Amino acid sequence: MWNEFLWVIVPYLVLASFIVGHIFRYRYDQFSVTAKSSEMLEKKQLMIGSLLFHVGIIFVIGGHFVGLVIPESWTAALGISEHMYHIFAVGIGSIFGVMTFVGMFLLTFRRLSNPSVRRISSTGDIIVNITLLLTVILGMASTVFGTQEIPGFDYRESISIWFRQLFLFRPDASLMIHVPVLFKLHILSAFIIFGLFPYTRLVHAWSVPLSYLRRRYIIYRKNPS
């Protein structure tokens, strides 16, 4: 029952919170979909941490998408062996994983250690920072130490299949029984993030100014007077 609860019921509760929360936020509080700037209070750590985190997390999410959504048979059909896939995933993933960790650590340290920044931070801001940092740490620990518990463990033969089954509404919780503990903790911490997503500053991710890519150039002219 505990296994069914964690890997069948909880994912759908998180998904429901994610969808309903976004609908509620858009209908009743859409003007708060932004991230309050604290650049005036401290700039150096914010600039470095934000750049590292945002660049790193884009590639980390992309790597998770490939590993979880694309079946192993598809990459094999393209001529990518399992050994080649894991070398590429671990090598490239580690680089961007470290970038994400350093960026998130700097942002979290800045928020907790700088009195001015901490003063304007809400409880939700602090929870989001700590949860994101914990999720990144658990993800890196899973990559480095996770397979020591079960030698030869391949998440594409268990976690990935279970993940895809969630969207087909027939998840098999038994696939998660023998998954290493670090992987499970990483997934559960990610559930917390997705569950909190609509109710925190994380929603500013949807306000990326993509329109800037296709807008006309703004020409600034010096006033001759």
Coordinates of C-alpha atoms in Angstrom, one line a residue:
M1 CA 0.0 0.0 0.0
W2 CA 2.8 2.4 0.8
N3 CA 4.5 1.7 -2.6
E4 CA 1.1 2.3 -4.4
F5 CA 0.6 5.5 -2.4
L6 CA 4.0 7.0 -3.3
W7 CA 4.2 6.1 -6.9
V8 CA 0.5 6.1 -8.0
I9 CA -1.6 8.4 -5.8
V10 CA 1.0 11.0 -4.9
P11 CA 2.0 11.7 -8.6
Y12 CA -1.6 12.4 -9.5
L13 CA -2.2 14.6 -6.4
V14 CA 0.9 16.6 -7.5
L15 CA -0.4 16.8 -11.1
A16 CA -3.8 18.0 -9.9
S17 CA -2.2 20.6 -7.7
F18 CA -0.1 21.7 -10.6
I19 CA -3.0 22.1 -13.0
V20 CA -5.6 23.5 -10.6
G21 CA -3.1 25.8 -8.9
H22 CA -2.1 27.4 -12.3
I23 CA -5.8 27.9 -13.3
F24 CA -6.5 29.5 -9.9
R25 CA -3.4 31.7 -10.1
Y26 CA -4.2 32.8 -13.6
R27 CA -7.8 33.6 -12.9
Y28 CA -7.4 35.4 -9.5
D29 CA -3.8 36.4 -9.2
Q30 CA -2.2 36.6 -12.6
F31 CA -0.5 39.9 -12.0
S32 CA 1.7 38.3 -9.4
V33 CA 3.3 36.0 -12.0
T34 CA 6.7 37.5 -11.7
A35 CA 9.9 37.3 -9.6
K36 CA 10.5 40.2 -7.3
S37 CA 13.8 41.8 -8.1
S38 CA 16.4 42.2 -5.3
E39 CA 19.1 43.4 -7.6
M40 CA 19.3 46.8 -5.9
L41 CA 20.1 45.1 -2.6
E42 CA 22.9 42.8 -3.9
K43 CA 24.0 42.3 -7.5
K44 CA 27.2 40.2 -7.8
Q45 CA 26.0 36.9 -6.3
L46 CA 22.6 37.4 -7.9
M47 CA 24.2 37.8 -11.4
I48 CA 26.6 34.8 -11.1
G49 CA 24.1 32.5 -9.3
S50 CA 21.2 33.3 -11.6
L51 CA 23.2 32.9 -14.8
L52 CA 24.7 29.5 -13.7
F53 CA 21.4 28.2 -12.4
H54 CA 19.2 29.2 -15.4
V55 CA 21.7 28.0 -18.0
G56 CA 22.3 24.8 -16.1
I57 CA 18.7 24.0 -15.3
I58 CA 17.6 24.3 -19.0
F59 CA 20.0 21.6 -20.0
V60 CA 19.3 19.5 -16.9
I61 CA 15.6 19.5 -17.7
G62 CA 16.4 18.7 -21.3
G63 CA 18.4 15.7 -20.2
H64 CA 15.7 14.5 -17.9
F65 CA 13.2 14.8 -20.7
V66 CA 15.4 12.6 -23.0
G67 CA 16.0 10.0 -20.2
L68 CA 12.4 9.8 -19.0
V69 CA 10.3 10.4 -22.1
I70 CA 12.3 8.8 -25.0
P71 CA 12.2 5.0 -24.8
E72 CA 15.5 3.1 -24.8
S73 CA 14.4 1.3 -28.0
W74 CA 14.2 4.7 -29.8
T75 CA 17.8 5.6 -29.1
A76 CA 18.9 2.1 -30.0
A77 CA 17.2 2.4 -33.3
L78 CA 19.3 5.6 -34.0
G79 CA 22.4 3.5 -33.4
I80 CA 23.1 4.9 -29.9
S81 CA 24.3 2.1 -27.7
E82 CA 23.4 2.0 -24.0
H83 CA 27.1 2.5 -23.1
M84 CA 27.4 5.5 -25.4
Y85 CA 24.2 6.9 -24.0
H86 CA 25.3 6.7 -20.4
I87 CA 28.7 8.2 -21.1
F88 CA 27.1 11.1 -22.9
A89 CA 24.3 11.5 -20.2
V90 CA 26.7 11.4 -17.3
G91 CA 29.4 13.5 -18.9
I92 CA 27.3 16.3 -20.2
G93 CA 24.8 16.0 -17.4
S94 CA 27.5 16.3 -14.8
I95 CA 28.7 19.6 -16.2
F96 CA 25.3 21.2 -16.2
G97 CA 24.4 19.6 -13.0
V98 CA 27.4 21.2 -11.3
M99 CA 26.5 24.6 -12.9
T100 CA 22.9 24.2 -11.5
F101 CA 24.1 23.3 -8.1
V102 CA 26.7 26.2 -7.8
G103 CA 24.1 28.6 -9.1
M104 CA 21.4 27.4 -6.7
F105 CA 23.8 27.3 -3.8
L106 CA 24.8 31.0 -4.4
L107 CA 21.2 32.1 -4.7
T108 CA 20.2 30.2 -1.6
F109 CA 23.2 31.4 0.4
R110 CA 22.5 35.0 -0.7
R111 CA 18.9 34.8 0.3
L112 CA 19.6 33.4 3.8
S113 CA 22.8 35.3 4.6
N114 CA 22.1 38.8 3.3
P115 CA 19.9 40.6 5.8
S116 CA 18.4 42.9 3.3
V117 CA 17.5 40.1 0.8
R118 CA 16.2 37.9 3.6
R119 CA 14.0 40.7 4.9
I120 CA 12.1 41.0 1.6
S121 CA 11.9 37.2 1.2
S122 CA 8.7 35.4 1.9
T123 CA 8.5 32.0 3.6
G124 CA 7.6 30.5 0.1
D125 CA 10.8 32.0 -1.4
I126 CA 13.0 30.3 1.2
I127 CA 11.2 27.0 0.9
V128 CA 11.5 27.1 -2.8
N129 CA 15.2 27.8 -2.7
I130 CA 16.0 25.1 -0.1
T131 CA 13.8 22.5 -1.9
L132 CA 15.4 23.3 -5.3
L133 CA 18.9 23.0 -3.8
L134 CA 18.0 19.7 -2.1
T135 CA 16.6 18.3 -5.3
V136 CA 19.8 19.2 -7.2
I137 CA 22.0 17.7 -4.5
L138 CA 19.9 14.5 -4.5
G139 CA 20.0 14.3 -8.3
M140 CA 23.8 14.6 -8.3
A141 CA 24.1 12.1 -5.4
S142 CA 21.9 9.7 -7.4
T143 CA 24.2 9.9 -10.3
V144 CA 27.4 9.4 -8.3
F145 CA 26.3 7.0 -5.5
G146 CA 22.8 5.7 -6.5
T147 CA 24.0 2.7 -8.4
Q148 CA 26.3 1.5 -5.6
E149 CA 23.3 0.3 -3.8
I150 CA 22.1 -1.8 -6.8
P151 CA 25.1 -2.4 -9.2
G152 CA 24.1 -2.2 -12.8
F153 CA 20.9 -0.3 -12.1
D154 CA 19.4 1.3 -15.2
Y155 CA 16.7 3.9 -14.6
R156 CA 15.5 3.6 -18.2
E157 CA 14.3 0.1 -17.4
S158 CA 12.3 1.1 -14.3
I159 CA 11.8 4.9 -13.6
S160 CA 11.4 5.9 -17.2
I161 CA 8.8 3.2 -17.9
W162 CA 6.9 4.1 -14.7
F163 CA 7.0 7.8 -15.6
R164 CA 5.6 7.3 -19.1
Q165 CA 2.9 5.0 -17.7
L166 CA 1.7 7.9 -15.5
F167 CA 0.5 9.8 -18.6
L168 CA -1.2 6.6 -19.9
F169 CA -3.1 6.3 -16.6
R170 CA -1.8 2.9 -15.9
P171 CA 1.4 3.3 -13.7
D172 CA 3.0 0.1 -12.4
A173 CA 4.2 0.9 -8.9
S174 CA 6.1 -2.4 -8.7
L175 CA 8.7 -0.9 -11.1
M176 CA 9.8 1.4 -8.3
I177 CA 10.3 -1.3 -5.6
H178 CA 13.9 -1.9 -6.4
V179 CA 14.9 1.6 -7.3
P180 CA 17.8 2.9 -5.2
V181 CA 16.8 5.1 -2.3
L182 CA 18.6 8.2 -3.5
F183 CA 16.7 8.1 -6.8
K184 CA 13.4 7.8 -4.9
L185 CA 14.3 10.8 -2.7
H186 CA 15.2 12.8 -5.7
I187 CA 11.8 12.0 -7.3
L188 CA 9.9 12.8 -4.1
S189 CA 11.7 16.2 -3.7
A190 CA 10.8 16.9 -7.4
F191 CA 7.2 16.2 -6.5
I192 CA 7.3 18.8 -3.8
I193 CA 8.6 21.4 -6.3
F194 CA 5.9 20.6 -8.8
G195 CA 3.3 20.7 -6.1
L196 CA 4.4 24.1 -4.9
F197 CA 5.0 25.5 -8.4
P198 CA 1.7 27.4 -9.0
Y199 CA 1.7 29.0 -5.5
T200 CA 5.3 30.4 -5.5
R201 CA 7.6 32.6 -7.5
L202 CA 8.4 29.6 -9.7
V203 CA 5.5 30.6 -11.9
H204 CA 7.7 33.4 -13.3
A205 CA 9.2 30.7 -15.5
W206 CA 6.1 31.1 -17.7
S207 CA 6.7 34.8 -18.3
V208 CA 9.9 34.3 -20.2
P209 CA 10.0 37.3 -22.7
L210 CA 10.1 35.2 -25.9
S211 CA 8.5 38.0 -27.8
Y212 CA 11.8 39.8 -27.5
L213 CA 13.2 37.4 -30.1
R214 CA 10.8 38.6 -32.8
R215 CA 10.2 42.3 -31.9
R216 CA 11.7 45.1 -33.9
Y217 CA 14.9 46.8 -32.7
I218 CA 14.4 49.8 -30.4
I219 CA 16.5 52.6 -31.7
Y220 CA 17.7 55.2 -29.2
R221 CA 18.7 58.6 -30.4
K222 CA 20.7 61.1 -28.4
N223 CA 18.9 64.3 -27.7
P224 CA 20.9 67.0 -29.4
S225 CA 19.8 69.6 -26.9

